[in-house]
C-alpha positions as YAML, in Angstrom:
chain: A
units: angstrom
residues:
- id: 1
  name: MET
  ca: [74.67, 3.95, 64.34]
- id: 2
  name: PRO
  ca: [74.82, 1.30, 67.08]
- id: 3
  name: ASP
  ca: [75.15, 2.73, 70.58]
- id: 4
  name: GLY
  ca: [74.98, 6.23, 69.10]
- id: 5
  name: LYS
  ca: [78.50, 5.91, 67.67]
- id: 6
  name: LEU
  ca: [79.40, 7.24, 64.24]
- id: 7
  name: SER
  ca: [82.15, 5.57, 62.24]
- id: 8
  name: ILE
  ca: [84.10, 7.93, 59.97]
- id: 9
  name: ASP
  ca: [86.57, 6.44, 57.51]
- id: 10
  name: GLY
  ca: [87.89, 9.60, 55.85]
- id: 11
  name: PHE
  ca: [87.65, 13.37, 55.73]
- id: 12
  name: MET
  ca: [87.32, 16.15, 53.19]
- id: 13
  name: CYS
  ca: [88.58, 19.53, 54.25]
- id: 14
  name: VAL
  ca: [87.13, 22.32, 52.08]
- id: 15
  name: TYR
  ca: [89.28, 25.35, 51.28]
- id: 16
  name: ASP
  ca: [87.55, 28.36, 49.72]
- id: 17
  name: VAL
  ca: [89.91, 29.95, 47.16]
- id: 18
  name: SER
  ca: [87.56, 32.81, 46.24]
- id: 19
  name: LEU
  ca: [88.09, 36.33, 47.53]
- id: 20
  name: VAL
  ca: [85.97, 37.15, 50.59]
- id: 21
  name: PRO
  ca: [86.05, 40.72, 52.00]
- id: 22
  name: GLY
  ca: [87.42, 40.86, 55.54]
- id: 23
  name: ARG
  ca: [88.93, 37.36, 55.45]
- id: 24
  name: THR
  ca: [92.69, 36.95, 55.47]
- id: 25
  name: TRP
  ca: [94.45, 33.92, 54.02]
- id: 26
  name: GLU
  ca: [96.66, 33.72, 57.09]
- id: 27
  name: LYS
  ca: [93.65, 33.32, 59.39]
- id: 28
  name: GLN
  ca: [92.04, 30.74, 57.10]
- id: 29
  name: ASN
  ca: [95.28, 28.75, 56.93]
- id: 30
  name: GLU
  ca: [95.69, 28.80, 60.71]
- id: 31
  name: THR
  ca: [92.18, 27.45, 61.22]
- id: 32
  name: LEU
  ca: [92.48, 24.74, 58.58]
- id: 33
  name: ALA
  ca: [95.95, 23.75, 59.74]
- id: 34
  name: ALA
  ca: [94.57, 23.07, 63.22]
- id: 35
  name: ILE
  ca: [91.73, 21.01, 61.73]
- id: 36
  name: LEU
  ca: [94.10, 18.99, 59.54]
- id: 37
  name: GLN
  ca: [96.44, 18.30, 62.46]
- id: 38
  name: ASN
  ca: [93.57, 16.87, 64.49]
- id: 39
  name: ILE
  ca: [92.45, 14.71, 61.57]
- id: 40
  name: LEU
  ca: [95.94, 13.29, 61.08]
- id: 41
  name: LYS
  ca: [96.05, 12.38, 64.78]
- id: 42
  name: LEU
  ca: [93.07, 10.10, 64.09]
- id: 43
  name: LYS
  ca: [95.14, 8.32, 61.42]
- id: 44
  name: LYS
  ca: [92.34, 8.79, 58.91]
- id: 45
  name: PRO
  ca: [92.85, 9.79, 55.25]
- id: 46
  name: VAL
  ca: [92.01, 13.36, 54.30]
- id: 47
  name: VAL
  ca: [91.73, 15.27, 51.04]
- id: 48
  name: LEU
  ca: [92.01, 19.06, 50.83]
- id: 49
  name: VAL
  ca: [89.29, 20.18, 48.42]
- id: 50
  name: THR
  ca: [89.59, 23.72, 47.10]
- id: 51
  name: SER
  ca: [86.14, 25.08, 46.29]
- id: 52
  name: LYS
  ca: [84.84, 27.91, 44.07]
- id: 53
  name: ASN
  ca: [87.67, 27.56, 41.57]
- id: 54
  name: ASP
  ca: [85.35, 29.20, 39.04]
- id: 55
  name: GLU
  ca: [85.79, 32.37, 41.17]
- id: 56
  name: ALA
  ca: [89.35, 31.65, 42.30]
- id: 57
  name: CYS
  ca: [91.97, 34.31, 42.88]
- id: 58
  name: GLU
  ca: [95.66, 33.52, 42.54]
- id: 59
  name: PRO
  ca: [96.57, 34.24, 46.20]
- id: 60
  name: GLY
  ca: [93.92, 31.76, 47.35]
- id: 61
  name: VAL
  ca: [95.21, 29.01, 45.07]
- id: 62
  name: ARG
  ca: [98.79, 29.62, 46.19]
- id: 63
  name: GLU
  ca: [97.86, 29.64, 49.88]
- id: 64
  name: ALA
  ca: [96.03, 26.31, 49.56]
- id: 65
  name: GLU
  ca: [99.09, 24.76, 47.93]
- id: 66
  name: ARG
  ca: [101.34, 26.28, 50.57]
- id: 67
  name: LEU
  ca: [99.17, 24.79, 53.32]
- id: 68
  name: VAL
  ca: [99.50, 21.18, 52.15]
- id: 69
  name: GLN
  ca: [103.23, 21.69, 51.58]
- id: 70
  name: ARG
  ca: [103.86, 22.41, 55.23]
- id: 71
  name: LYS
  ca: [106.40, 20.12, 56.84]
- id: 72
  name: GLU
  ca: [103.81, 18.37, 59.01]
- id: 73
  name: PHE
  ca: [101.49, 17.75, 56.03]
- id: 74
  name: LYS
  ca: [103.82, 17.28, 53.08]
- id: 75
  name: GLY
  ca: [103.07, 14.09, 51.18]
- id: 76
  name: CYS
  ca: [100.07, 13.21, 53.37]
- id: 77
  name: ILE
  ca: [97.28, 15.40, 52.01]
- id: 78
  name: PRO
  ca: [96.37, 15.46, 48.30]
- id: 79
  name: ILE
  ca: [94.68, 18.56, 46.94]
- id: 80
  name: VAL
  ca: [91.75, 18.53, 44.49]
- id: 81
  name: GLU
  ca: [90.61, 21.71, 42.72]
- id: 82
  name: THR
  ca: [86.81, 21.74, 42.36]
- id: 83
  name: SER
  ca: [83.83, 23.84, 41.36]
- id: 84
  name: SER
  ca: [80.35, 22.72, 42.33]
- id: 85
  name: HIS
  ca: [78.90, 25.46, 40.09]
- id: 86
  name: ASP
  ca: [80.57, 23.95, 36.99]
- id: 87
  name: ASN
  ca: [80.48, 20.40, 38.40]
- id: 88
  name: VAL
  ca: [84.23, 20.04, 37.96]
- id: 89
  name: ASN
  ca: [86.24, 17.41, 39.90]
- id: 90
  name: VAL
  ca: [83.49, 16.93, 42.51]
- id: 91
  name: ASP
  ca: [83.05, 13.21, 41.84]
- id: 92
  name: GLN
  ca: [86.81, 12.81, 41.49]
- id: 93
  name: ALA
  ca: [87.38, 14.20, 44.98]
- id: 94
  name: PHE
  ca: [85.04, 11.62, 46.52]
- id: 95
  name: CYS
  ca: [86.52, 8.84, 44.39]
- id: 96
  name: LEU
  ca: [90.06, 9.70, 45.47]
- id: 97
  name: LEU
  ca: [89.07, 9.73, 49.15]
- id: 98
  name: ALA
  ca: [87.32, 6.36, 48.76]
- id: 99
  name: GLN
  ca: [90.48, 4.90, 47.23]
- id: 100
  name: MET
  ca: [92.54, 6.28, 50.12]
- id: 101
  name: VAL
  ca: [90.13, 4.71, 52.62]
- id: 102
  name: ASP
  ca: [90.39, 1.37, 50.80]
- id: 103
  name: LYS
  ca: [94.18, 1.82, 50.58]
- id: 104
  name: THR
  ca: [94.08, 1.27, 46.84]
- id: 105
  name: LYS
  ca: [97.56, 1.39, 45.35]
- id: 106
  name: ALA
  ca: [96.50, 2.50, 41.86]
- id: 107
  name: ARG
  ca: [94.67, 5.77, 42.50]
- id: 108
  name: ILE
  ca: [92.99, 8.02, 39.97]
- id: 109
  name: LYS
  ca: [94.96, 10.95, 38.66]
- id: 110
  name: VAL
  ca: [92.89, 14.08, 39.19]
- id: 111
  name: ALA
  ca: [93.45, 16.87, 36.66]
- id: 112
  name: ASN
  ca: [93.91, 20.45, 37.78]
- id: 113
  name: TYR
  ca: [90.92, 22.76, 37.52]
- id: 114
  name: ALA
  ca: [91.78, 24.29, 34.13]
- id: 115
  name: GLU
  ca: [92.28, 20.92, 32.45]
- id: 116
  name: ALA
  ca: [89.26, 19.36, 34.16]
- id: 117
  name: LEU
  ca: [87.09, 22.32, 33.08]
- id: 118
  name: ARG
  ca: [88.23, 21.90, 29.47]
- id: 119
  name: ILE
  ca: [87.37, 18.19, 29.55]
- id: 120
  name: ARG
  ca: [84.02, 18.97, 31.19]
- id: 121
  name: ARG
  ca: [83.07, 21.49, 28.51]
- id: 122
  name: GLU
  ca: [84.08, 19.13, 25.70]
- id: 123
  name: THR
  ca: [81.93, 16.42, 27.27]
- id: 124
  name: LEU
  ca: [78.93, 18.74, 27.53]
- id: 125
  name: ASP
  ca: [79.35, 19.86, 23.92]
- id: 126
  name: PHE
  ca: [79.45, 16.24, 22.74]
- id: 127
  name: VAL
  ca: [76.41, 15.24, 24.81]
- id: 128
  name: THR
  ca: [74.45, 18.29, 23.63]
- id: 129
  name: GLU
  ca: [75.23, 17.66, 19.96]
- id: 130
  name: ALA
  ca: [74.21, 14.00, 20.24]
- id: 131
  name: PHE
  ca: [70.94, 14.89, 21.97]
- id: 132
  name: THR
  ca: [70.14, 17.65, 19.48]
- id: 133
  name: GLN
  ca: [70.69, 15.24, 16.61]
- id: 134
  name: LEU
  ca: [68.42, 12.69, 18.31]
- id: 135
  name: ILE
  ca: [65.43, 15.02, 18.57]
- id: 136
  name: ARG
  ca: [66.01, 16.39, 15.07]
- id: 137
  name: ILE
  ca: [65.65, 12.86, 13.70]
- id: 138
  name: HIS
  ca: [62.76, 11.67, 15.87]
- id: 139
  name: VAL
  ca: [60.73, 14.80, 16.61]
- id: 140
  name: LEU
  ca: [59.35, 16.12, 13.32]
- id: 141
  name: ASP
  ca: [55.84, 17.22, 14.34]
- id: 142
  name: HIS
  ca: [55.61, 20.75, 15.75]
- id: 143
  name: LYS
  ca: [52.52, 19.68, 17.71]
- id: 144
  name: GLU
  ca: [54.24, 16.86, 19.63]
- id: 145
  name: MET
  ca: [54.02, 17.22, 23.40]
- id: 146
  name: TRP
  ca: [56.89, 16.85, 25.85]
- id: 147
  name: SER
  ca: [55.18, 14.00, 27.71]
- id: 148
  name: ALA
  ca: [54.83, 11.92, 24.54]
- id: 149
  name: ALA
  ca: [58.34, 12.65, 23.27]
- id: 150
  name: SER
  ca: [60.04, 11.92, 26.59]
- id: 151
  name: LYS
  ca: [58.18, 8.63, 26.95]
- id: 152
  name: ARG
  ca: [59.14, 7.63, 23.41]
- id: 153
  name: LEU
  ca: [62.81, 8.64, 23.54]
- id: 154
  name: CYS
  ca: [63.80, 8.20, 27.20]
- id: 155
  name: HIS
  ca: [65.48, 4.84, 26.53]
- id: 156
  name: TYR
  ca: [67.97, 6.24, 24.00]
- id: 157
  name: PRO
  ca: [71.54, 6.63, 25.35]
- id: 158
  name: GLU
  ca: [71.72, 10.19, 23.99]
- id: 159
  name: TRP
  ca: [68.60, 11.13, 25.96]
- id: 160
  name: ILE
  ca: [69.79, 9.44, 29.16]
- id: 161
  name: LYS
  ca: [73.23, 11.11, 29.07]
- id: 162
  name: PHE
  ca: [71.75, 14.54, 28.42]
- id: 163
  name: VAL
  ca: [69.34, 14.23, 31.35]
- id: 164
  name: GLN
  ca: [72.22, 13.10, 33.57]
- id: 165
  name: GLN
  ca: [74.21, 16.21, 32.70]
- id: 166
  name: PHE
  ca: [71.50, 18.88, 32.44]
- id: 167
  name: GLY
  ca: [68.57, 17.47, 34.39]
- id: 168
  name: ASN
  ca: [64.95, 17.12, 33.35]
- id: 169
  name: ASP
  ca: [64.37, 20.89, 33.26]
- id: 170
  name: GLY
  ca: [67.34, 21.47, 30.96]
- id: 171
  name: THR
  ca: [66.12, 18.71, 28.66]
- id: 172
  name: GLN
  ca: [62.68, 20.32, 28.42]
- id: 173
  name: VAL
  ca: [64.26, 23.67, 27.53]
- id: 174
  name: VAL
  ca: [66.09, 22.17, 24.54]
- id: 175
  name: PHE
  ca: [62.99, 20.21, 23.48]
- id: 176
  name: ARG
  ca: [60.79, 23.32, 23.55]
- id: 177
  name: ARG
  ca: [63.42, 25.24, 21.59]
- id: 178
  name: HIS
  ca: [63.33, 22.49, 18.95]
- id: 179
  name: ILE
  ca: [59.51, 22.61, 18.79]
- id: 180
  name: ARG
  ca: [59.65, 26.39, 18.40]
- id: 181
  name: ARG
  ca: [62.11, 25.98, 15.53]
- id: 182
  name: LEU
  ca: [59.79, 23.46, 13.84]
- id: 183
  name: LYS
  ca: [56.90, 25.95, 14.10]
- id: 184
  name: GLU
  ca: [59.05, 28.73, 12.66]
- id: 185
  name: GLU
  ca: [60.18, 26.51, 9.78]
- id: 186
  name: ARG
  ca: [56.56, 25.54, 9.07]
- id: 187
  name: SER
  ca: [55.48, 29.19, 9.02]
- id: 188
  name: ALA
  ca: [58.40, 30.14, 6.78]
- id: 189
  name: LYS
  ca: [57.58, 27.30, 4.37]
- id: 190
  name: LYS
  ca: [53.94, 28.36, 4.23]
- id: 191
  name: LEU
  ca: [54.97, 31.96, 3.53]
- id: 192
  name: ARG
  ca: [57.32, 30.90, 0.72]
- id: 193
  name: LYS
  ca: [54.50, 28.95, -0.94]
- id: 194
  name: GLN
  ca: [52.21, 31.95, -0.72]
- id: 195
  name: LEU
  ca: [54.85, 34.30, -2.11]
- id: 196
  name: ALA
  ca: [55.49, 31.91, -5.01]
- id: 197
  name: LYS
  ca: [51.84, 32.31, -6.03]
- id: 198
  name: LEU
  ca: [51.92, 36.10, -5.77]
- id: 199
  name: PRO
  ca: [53.08, 36.86, -9.35]
- id: 200
  name: GLN
  ca: [50.29, 34.70, -10.74]
- id: 201
  name: VAL
  ca: [47.70, 36.40, -8.53]
- id: 202
  name: LEU
  ca: [48.89, 39.87, -9.53]
- id: 203
  name: SER
  ca: [48.83, 38.88, -13.18]
- id: 204
  name: ARG
  ca: [45.21, 37.85, -12.91]
- id: 205
  name: MET
  ca: [44.29, 41.10, -11.19]
- id: 206
  name: GLN
  ca: [45.86, 43.27, -13.92]
- id: 207
  name: LEU
  ca: [43.34, 45.06, -16.19]
- id: 208
  name: PRO
  ca: [43.79, 45.36, -19.99]
- id: 209
  name: THR
  ca: [45.61, 48.59, -20.89]
- id: 210
  name: GLU
  ca: [43.01, 49.67, -23.47]
- id: 211
  name: GLU
  ca: [40.41, 49.94, -20.71]
- id: 212
  name: LEU
  ca: [42.51, 52.47, -18.80]
- id: 213
  name: ARG
  ca: [41.45, 55.73, -20.49]
- id: 214
  name: GLU
  ca: [42.36, 59.15, -19.22]
- id: 215
  name: ASP
  ca: [38.75, 60.14, -18.58]
- id: 216
  name: ASP
  ca: [38.44, 57.21, -16.15]
- id: 217
  name: TRP
  ca: [40.92, 58.80, -13.69]
...
């Protein structure tokens, strides 16, 4: 920041659509309307980002839409429905603002929260299935350690994508679950082998019937 000056190219105005006790939508809209008016005076692009859509209430969603449809804002401020908890539309909000700053004509089309959440869940399911299949194929020893497995498999696309979505901790959780399953399968296999021998063992232990006389009991 030369001379202590900060250059700002665009703004994100966050609108909480969850229900908060003691907070009225009218008061929130008044405050945000004043903020948006000041931003527009700077002639800088702005995106209204609704947050906590995973906890959204209908009045909050409607009030956010009503705010950007005001006469002084209409057509100037796009709205993006997000949830940081579910990681829905967060990247898309930043991408849209960047395109507005660059004055890109062909801008991304951001899905509404419900559609974006559906796509997000489908993506996570696909990534999880691919990762699970990877470790089922390559991790067969119930004694294998996380450090060795991660070093051996970290270059696979399925591993990389899973870590990107769930983090290193989430990856370890699935790996340990797989190791636990391998141990359970090994124990079950060992038990089945022992049970298969049981009839033969019992047969060998059985005494001849002629030796079982009444006076022996």
